[in-house]
Tab-separated table of C-alpha atoms and ligand atoms in Angstrom:
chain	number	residue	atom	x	y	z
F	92	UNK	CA	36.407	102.943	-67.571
F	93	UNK	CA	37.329	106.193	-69.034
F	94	UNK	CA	34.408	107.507	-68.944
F	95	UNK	CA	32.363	106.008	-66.043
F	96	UNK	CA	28.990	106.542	-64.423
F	97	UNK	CA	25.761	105.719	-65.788
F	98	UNK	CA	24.614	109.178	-66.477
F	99	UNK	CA	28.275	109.631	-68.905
F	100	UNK	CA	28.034	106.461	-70.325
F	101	UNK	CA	24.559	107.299	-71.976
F	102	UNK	CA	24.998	110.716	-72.491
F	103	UNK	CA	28.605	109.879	-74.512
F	104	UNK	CA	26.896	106.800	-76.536
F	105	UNK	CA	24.428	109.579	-77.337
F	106	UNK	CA	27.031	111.526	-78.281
F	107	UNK	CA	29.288	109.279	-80.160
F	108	UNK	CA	26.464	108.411	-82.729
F	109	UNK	CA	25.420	111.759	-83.440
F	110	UNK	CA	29.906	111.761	-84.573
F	111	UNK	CA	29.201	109.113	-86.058
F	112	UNK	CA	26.096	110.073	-88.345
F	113	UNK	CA	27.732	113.555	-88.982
F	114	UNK	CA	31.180	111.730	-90.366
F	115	UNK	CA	29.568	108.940	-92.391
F	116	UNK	CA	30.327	110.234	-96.375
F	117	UNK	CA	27.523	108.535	-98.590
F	118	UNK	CA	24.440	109.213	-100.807
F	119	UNK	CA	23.143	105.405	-99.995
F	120	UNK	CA	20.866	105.081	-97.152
F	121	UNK	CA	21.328	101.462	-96.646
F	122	UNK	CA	25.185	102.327	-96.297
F	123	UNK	CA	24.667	105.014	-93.885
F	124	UNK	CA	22.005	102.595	-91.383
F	125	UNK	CA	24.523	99.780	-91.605
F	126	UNK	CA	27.136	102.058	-90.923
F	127	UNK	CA	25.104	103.109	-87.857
F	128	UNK	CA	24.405	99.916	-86.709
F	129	UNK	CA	27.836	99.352	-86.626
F	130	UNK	CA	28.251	101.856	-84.625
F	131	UNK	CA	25.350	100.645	-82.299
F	132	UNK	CA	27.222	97.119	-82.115
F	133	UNK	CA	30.542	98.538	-80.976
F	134	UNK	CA	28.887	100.955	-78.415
F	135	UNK	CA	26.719	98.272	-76.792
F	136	UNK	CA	29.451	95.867	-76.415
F	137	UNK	CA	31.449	98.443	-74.196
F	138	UNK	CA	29.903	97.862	-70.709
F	139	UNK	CA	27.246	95.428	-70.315
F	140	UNK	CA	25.461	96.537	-66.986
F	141	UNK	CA	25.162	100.006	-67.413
F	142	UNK	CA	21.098	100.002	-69.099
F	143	UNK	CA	21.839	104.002	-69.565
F	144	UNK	CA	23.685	102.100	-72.990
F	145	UNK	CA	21.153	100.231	-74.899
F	146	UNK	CA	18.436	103.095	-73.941
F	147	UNK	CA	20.634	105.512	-75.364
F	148	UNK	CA	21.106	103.817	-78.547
F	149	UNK	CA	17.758	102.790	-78.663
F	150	UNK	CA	16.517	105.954	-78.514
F	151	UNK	CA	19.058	107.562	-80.967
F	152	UNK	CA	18.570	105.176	-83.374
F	153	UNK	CA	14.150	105.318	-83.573
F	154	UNK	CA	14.216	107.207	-86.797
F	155	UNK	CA	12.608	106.842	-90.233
F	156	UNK	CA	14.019	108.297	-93.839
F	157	UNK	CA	13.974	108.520	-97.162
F	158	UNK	CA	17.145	110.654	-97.285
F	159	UNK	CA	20.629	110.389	-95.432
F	160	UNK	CA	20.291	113.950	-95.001
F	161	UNK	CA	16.670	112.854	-92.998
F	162	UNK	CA	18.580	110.341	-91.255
F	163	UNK	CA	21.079	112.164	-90.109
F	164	UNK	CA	19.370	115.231	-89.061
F	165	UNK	CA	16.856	112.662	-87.315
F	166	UNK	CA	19.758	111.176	-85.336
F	167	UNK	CA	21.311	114.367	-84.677
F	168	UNK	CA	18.217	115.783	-82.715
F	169	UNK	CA	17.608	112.403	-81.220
F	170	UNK	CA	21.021	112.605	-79.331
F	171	UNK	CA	20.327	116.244	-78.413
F	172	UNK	CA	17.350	115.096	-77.445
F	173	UNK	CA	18.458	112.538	-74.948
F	174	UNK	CA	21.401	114.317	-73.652
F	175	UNK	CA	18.762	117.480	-72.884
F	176	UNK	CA	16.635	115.081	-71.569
F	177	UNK	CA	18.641	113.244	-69.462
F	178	UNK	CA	19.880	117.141	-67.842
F	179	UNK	CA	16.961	117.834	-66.760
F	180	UNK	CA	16.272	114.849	-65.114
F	181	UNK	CA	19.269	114.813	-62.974
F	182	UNK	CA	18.261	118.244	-61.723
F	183	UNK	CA	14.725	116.923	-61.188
F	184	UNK	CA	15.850	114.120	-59.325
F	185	UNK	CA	18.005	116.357	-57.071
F	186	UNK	CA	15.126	118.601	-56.483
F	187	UNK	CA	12.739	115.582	-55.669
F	188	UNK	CA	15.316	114.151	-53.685
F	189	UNK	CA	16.274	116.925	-51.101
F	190	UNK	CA	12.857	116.958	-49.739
F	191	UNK	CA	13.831	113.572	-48.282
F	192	UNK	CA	16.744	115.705	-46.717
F	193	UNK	CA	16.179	116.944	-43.268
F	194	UNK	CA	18.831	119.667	-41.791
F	195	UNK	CA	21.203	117.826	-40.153
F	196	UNK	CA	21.084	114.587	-42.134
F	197	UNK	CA	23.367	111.865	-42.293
F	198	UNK	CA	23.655	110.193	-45.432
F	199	UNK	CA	25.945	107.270	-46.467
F	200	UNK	CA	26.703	106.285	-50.299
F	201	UNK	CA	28.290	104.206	-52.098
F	202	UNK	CA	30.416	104.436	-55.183
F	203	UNK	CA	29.945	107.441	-57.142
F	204	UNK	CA	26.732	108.371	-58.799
F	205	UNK	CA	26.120	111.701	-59.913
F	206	UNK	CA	22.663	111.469	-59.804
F	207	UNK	CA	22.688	111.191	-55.694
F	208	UNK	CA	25.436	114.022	-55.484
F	209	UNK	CA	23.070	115.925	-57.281
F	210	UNK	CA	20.681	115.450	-54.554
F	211	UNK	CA	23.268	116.390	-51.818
F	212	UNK	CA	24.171	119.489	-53.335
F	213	UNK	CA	21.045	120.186	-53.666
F	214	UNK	CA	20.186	119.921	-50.438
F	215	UNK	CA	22.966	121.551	-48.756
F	216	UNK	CA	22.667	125.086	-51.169
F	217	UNK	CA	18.827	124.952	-49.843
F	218	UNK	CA	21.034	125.464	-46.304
F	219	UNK	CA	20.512	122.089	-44.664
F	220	UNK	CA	23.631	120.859	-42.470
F	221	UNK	CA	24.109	117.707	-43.599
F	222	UNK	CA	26.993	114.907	-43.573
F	223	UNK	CA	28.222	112.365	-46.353
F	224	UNK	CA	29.618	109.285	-45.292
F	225	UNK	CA	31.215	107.878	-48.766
F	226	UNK	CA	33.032	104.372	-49.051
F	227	UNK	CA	36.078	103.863	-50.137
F	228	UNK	CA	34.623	101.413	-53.237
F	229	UNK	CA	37.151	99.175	-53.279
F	230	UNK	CA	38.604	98.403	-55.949
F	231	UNK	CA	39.077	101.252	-58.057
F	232	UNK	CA	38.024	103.410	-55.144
F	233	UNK	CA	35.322	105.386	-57.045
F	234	UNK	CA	34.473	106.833	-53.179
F	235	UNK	CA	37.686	108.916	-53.633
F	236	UNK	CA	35.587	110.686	-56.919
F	237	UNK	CA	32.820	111.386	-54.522
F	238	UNK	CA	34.908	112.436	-51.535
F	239	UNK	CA	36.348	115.134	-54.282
F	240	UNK	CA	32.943	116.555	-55.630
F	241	UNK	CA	31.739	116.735	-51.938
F	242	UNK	CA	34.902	118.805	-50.566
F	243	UNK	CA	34.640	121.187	-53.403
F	244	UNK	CA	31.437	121.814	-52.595
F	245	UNK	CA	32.039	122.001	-49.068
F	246	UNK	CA	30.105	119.003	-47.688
F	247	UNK	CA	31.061	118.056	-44.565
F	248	UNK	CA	32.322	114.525	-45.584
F	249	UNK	CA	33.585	111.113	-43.955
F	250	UNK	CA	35.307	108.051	-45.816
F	251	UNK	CA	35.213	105.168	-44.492
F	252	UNK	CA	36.046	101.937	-45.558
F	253	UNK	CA	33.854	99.170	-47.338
F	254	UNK	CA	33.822	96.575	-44.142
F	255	UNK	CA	33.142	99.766	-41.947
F	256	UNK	CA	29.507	99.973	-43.470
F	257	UNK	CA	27.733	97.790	-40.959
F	258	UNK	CA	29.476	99.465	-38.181
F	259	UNK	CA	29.148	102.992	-39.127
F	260	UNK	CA	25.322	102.721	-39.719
F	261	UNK	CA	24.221	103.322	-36.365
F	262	UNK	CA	25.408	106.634	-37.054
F	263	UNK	CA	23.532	107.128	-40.407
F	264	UNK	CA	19.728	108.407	-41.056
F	265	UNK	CA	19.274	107.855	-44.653
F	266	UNK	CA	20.954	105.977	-47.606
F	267	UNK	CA	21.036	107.668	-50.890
F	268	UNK	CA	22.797	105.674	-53.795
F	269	UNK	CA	22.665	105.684	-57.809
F	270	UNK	CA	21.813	102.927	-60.456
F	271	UNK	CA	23.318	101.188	-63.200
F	272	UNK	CA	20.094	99.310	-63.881
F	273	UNK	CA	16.478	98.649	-62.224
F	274	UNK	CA	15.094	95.808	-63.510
F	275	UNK	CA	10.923	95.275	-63.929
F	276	UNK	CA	9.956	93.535	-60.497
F	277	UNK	CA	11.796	97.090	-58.901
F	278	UNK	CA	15.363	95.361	-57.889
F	279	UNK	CA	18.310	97.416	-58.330
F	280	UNK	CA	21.852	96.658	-60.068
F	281	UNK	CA	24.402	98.535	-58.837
F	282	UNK	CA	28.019	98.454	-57.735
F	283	UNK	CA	29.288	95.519	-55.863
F	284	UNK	CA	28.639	96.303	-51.934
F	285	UNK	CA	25.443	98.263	-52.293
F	286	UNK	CA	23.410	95.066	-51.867
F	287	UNK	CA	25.640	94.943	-48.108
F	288	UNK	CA	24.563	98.695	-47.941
F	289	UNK	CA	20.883	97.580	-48.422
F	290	UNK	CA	20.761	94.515	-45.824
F	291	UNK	CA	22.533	96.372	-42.885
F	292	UNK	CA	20.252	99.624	-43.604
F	293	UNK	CA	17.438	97.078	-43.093
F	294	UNK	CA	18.526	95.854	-40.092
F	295	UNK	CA	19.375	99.145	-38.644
F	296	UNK	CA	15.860	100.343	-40.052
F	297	UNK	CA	17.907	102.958	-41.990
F	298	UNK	CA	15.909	104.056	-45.403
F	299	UNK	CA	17.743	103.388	-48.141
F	300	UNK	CA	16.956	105.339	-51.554
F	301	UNK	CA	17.963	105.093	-55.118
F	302	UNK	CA	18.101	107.966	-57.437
F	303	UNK	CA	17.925	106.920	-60.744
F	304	UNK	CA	16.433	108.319	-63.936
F	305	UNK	CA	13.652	106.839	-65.998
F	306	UNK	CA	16.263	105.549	-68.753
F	307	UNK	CA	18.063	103.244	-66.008
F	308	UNK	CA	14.855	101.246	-65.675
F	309	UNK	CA	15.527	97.679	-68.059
F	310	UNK	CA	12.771	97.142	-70.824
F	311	UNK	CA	14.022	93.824	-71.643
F	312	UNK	CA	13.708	92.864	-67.976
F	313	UNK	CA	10.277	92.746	-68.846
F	314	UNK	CA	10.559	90.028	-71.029
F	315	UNK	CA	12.625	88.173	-68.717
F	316	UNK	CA	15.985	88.422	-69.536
F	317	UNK	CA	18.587	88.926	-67.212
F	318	UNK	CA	20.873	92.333	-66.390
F	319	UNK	CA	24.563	90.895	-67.279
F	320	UNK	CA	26.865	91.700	-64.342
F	321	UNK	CA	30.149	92.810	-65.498
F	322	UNK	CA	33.085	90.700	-64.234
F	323	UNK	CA	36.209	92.997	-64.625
F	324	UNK	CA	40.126	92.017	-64.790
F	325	UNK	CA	41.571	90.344	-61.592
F	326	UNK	CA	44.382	92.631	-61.327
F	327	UNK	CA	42.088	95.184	-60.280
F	328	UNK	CA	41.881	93.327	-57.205
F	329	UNK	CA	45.616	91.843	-56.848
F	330	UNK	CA	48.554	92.881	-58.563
F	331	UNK	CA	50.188	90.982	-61.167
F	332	UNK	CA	52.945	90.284	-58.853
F	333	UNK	CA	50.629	88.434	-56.500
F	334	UNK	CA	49.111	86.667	-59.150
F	335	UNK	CA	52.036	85.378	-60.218
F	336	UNK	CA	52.974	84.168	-56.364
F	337	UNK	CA	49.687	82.416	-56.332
F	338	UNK	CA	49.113	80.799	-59.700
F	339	UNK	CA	46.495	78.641	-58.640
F	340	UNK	CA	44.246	81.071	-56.878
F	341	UNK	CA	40.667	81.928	-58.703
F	342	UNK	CA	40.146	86.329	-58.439
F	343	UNK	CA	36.655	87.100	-58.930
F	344	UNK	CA	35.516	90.472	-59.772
F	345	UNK	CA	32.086	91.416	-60.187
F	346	UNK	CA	31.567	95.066	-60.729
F	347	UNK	CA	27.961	95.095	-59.714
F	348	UNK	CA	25.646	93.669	-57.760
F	349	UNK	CA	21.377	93.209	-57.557
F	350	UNK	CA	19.705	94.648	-54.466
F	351	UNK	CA	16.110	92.501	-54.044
F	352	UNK	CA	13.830	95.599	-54.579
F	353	UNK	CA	12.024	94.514	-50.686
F	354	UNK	CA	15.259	96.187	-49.150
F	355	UNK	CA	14.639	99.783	-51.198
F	356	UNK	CA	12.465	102.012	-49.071
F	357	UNK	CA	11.973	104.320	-52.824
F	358	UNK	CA	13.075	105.109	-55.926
F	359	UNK	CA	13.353	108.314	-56.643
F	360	UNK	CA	12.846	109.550	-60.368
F	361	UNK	CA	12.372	112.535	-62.473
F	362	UNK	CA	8.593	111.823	-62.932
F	363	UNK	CA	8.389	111.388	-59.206
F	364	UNK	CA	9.520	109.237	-55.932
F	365	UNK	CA	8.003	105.944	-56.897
F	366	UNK	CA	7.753	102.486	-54.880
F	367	UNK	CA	10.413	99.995	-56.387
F	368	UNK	CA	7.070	97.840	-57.308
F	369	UNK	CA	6.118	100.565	-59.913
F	370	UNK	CA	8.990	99.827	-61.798
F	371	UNK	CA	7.011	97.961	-64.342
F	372	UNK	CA	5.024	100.935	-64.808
F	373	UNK	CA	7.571	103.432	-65.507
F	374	UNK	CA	8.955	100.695	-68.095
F	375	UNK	CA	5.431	100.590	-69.719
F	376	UNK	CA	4.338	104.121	-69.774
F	377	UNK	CA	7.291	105.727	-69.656
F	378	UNK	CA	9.952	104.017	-71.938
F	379	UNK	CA	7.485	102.261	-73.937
F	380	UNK	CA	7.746	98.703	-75.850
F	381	UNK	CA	8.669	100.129	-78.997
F	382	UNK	CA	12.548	100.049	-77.322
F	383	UNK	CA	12.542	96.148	-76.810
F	384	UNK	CA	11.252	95.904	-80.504
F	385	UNK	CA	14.132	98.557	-81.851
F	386	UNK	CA	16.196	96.218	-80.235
F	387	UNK	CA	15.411	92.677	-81.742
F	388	UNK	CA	15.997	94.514	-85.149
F	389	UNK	CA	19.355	95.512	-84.927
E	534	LIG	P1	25.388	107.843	-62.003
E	534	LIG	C1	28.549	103.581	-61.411
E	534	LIG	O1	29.093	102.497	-62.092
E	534	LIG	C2	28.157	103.253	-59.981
E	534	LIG	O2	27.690	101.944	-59.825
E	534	LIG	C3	27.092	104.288	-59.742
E	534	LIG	O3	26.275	104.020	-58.627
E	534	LIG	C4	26.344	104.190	-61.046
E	534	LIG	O4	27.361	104.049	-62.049
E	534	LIG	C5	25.445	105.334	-61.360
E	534	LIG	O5	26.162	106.534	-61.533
E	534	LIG	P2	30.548	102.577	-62.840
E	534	LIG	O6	30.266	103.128	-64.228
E	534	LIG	O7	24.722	107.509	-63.297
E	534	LIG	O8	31.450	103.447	-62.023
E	534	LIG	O9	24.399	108.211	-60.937
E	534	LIG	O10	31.058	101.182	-62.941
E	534	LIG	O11	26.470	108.882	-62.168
């Protein structure tokens, strides 16, 4: 949890293998690709929701050699590659995104994602007077991250607590939230509550929006398998102490949760604001099956 955020967390696997490759002291190729599949191992094991992982080291590691010199240098510019890549995206996706923005705009969000507070800034240096209502995100209270990028800014913001959502939404004209993962029939993983976001938008006929890149979108979806929800430590939720008090009470902690794609008015993307039901499409065209097959063989 160091370093948290879907947009980090690819952008610093990215980063870690290009280390890696640089460090690794042989001659023998067949050391240095088991050495980096190692390395790929490790990394994906870290957090298993976040898709921004395996499509970062999927993409880092598509490279063919003779040489570890090839290798490496191949690796290297892969990482730069996705780390450039994944810049400009986030700026495209703000871009996009503030034309959904009208001045004087409420918009709620939950969690922090970088990729939506890249829209609000956005929006608000193009002049628009708009309002952030954040969550608090219980419970490590990642609203308190967002609440701190916004007031630097100069955002006018509002926290409000998780349960407040339904209450507060009469007051809201727009959702805007990030993604950990979009799966191929368009739903959206995200973190626990934003489903509850999503279901009393609908009711209030509130949009709610998504802003995720093309690298959050789940190529082994495709074939079916599941996005693994993280379940995180208890104490997050109830100190030790009370633990202790209660030594027969279950703590559950999901960190995320899947938002049916029929309750997300749009996604919006760096090659565009897409219907969640195009999902499949940005998998095929855009990240292409040779990441699923990169994946079986490591
Ligand atoms: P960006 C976060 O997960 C939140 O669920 C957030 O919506 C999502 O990542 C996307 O964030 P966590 O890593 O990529 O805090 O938009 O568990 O920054």
């Amino acid at each position: 949890m160091e370093i948290r955020g879907a947009v980090k967390i690819g952008r610093a696997a990215a980063s870690a293998m290009k280390e890696e490759a640089k460090s690794i002291q042989t001659d023998d190729l067949q050391v240095f690709n088991e050495r980096m599949r190692e390395a790929y191992r490790l990394l994906y094991s870290t957090r298993p929701t976040a898709v921004t992982l395996p499509n970062s080291l999927r993409y880092v590691m598509r490279y063919e050699a003779k040489t570890v010199d090839e290798a490496r240098r191949a690796i290297v510019a892969n990482a730069d590659a996705f780390i450039a890549n994944s810049e400009s995206a986030v700026k495209r996706i703000g871009e996009i995104g503030a034309h959904r923005i009208k001045d004087g705009d409420t918009i709620l969000t939950h969690c922090n994602s970088s990729v939506a507070f890249q829209i609000f800034e956005t929006a608000f240096k193009q002049g628009k007077n708009i309002n952030v209502v954040a969550t608090e995100t219980r419970p490590r209270q990642q609203g308190y991250i967002t609440v701190d990028f916004l007031q630097k800014v100069g955002i006018p913001t509002t926290l409000i607590l998780d349960s407040a959502v339904r209450y507060y939404m009469k007051k809201v004209d727009l959702v805007i939230v990030g993604a950990d993962a979009i799966t191929a029939n368009g739903s959206l993983i995200n973190k626990v509550g934003t489903s509850q976001v999503a279901l009393a938008a609908n009711e209030a006929r509130v949009s709610f929006i998504c802003a995720a890149e093309t690298y959050k979108f789940s190529p082994m979806s495709v074939f079916g398998e599941m996005v693994e929800i993280e379940e995180r430590d208890p104490s997050e939720v109830l100190s030790p102490e009370l633990q202790k008090k209660w030594p027969k009470l279950k703590v559950s902690n999901p960190a995320f949760d899947v938002t049916p794609h029929k309750y997300i008015d749009m996604i919006i993307t760096e090659i565009g604001a897409i219907s969640p039901e195009m999902a499949y499409w940005v998998i095929k065209d855009k990240l292409g099956w040779e990441l699923e097959e990169t994946a079986g063989g490591i």
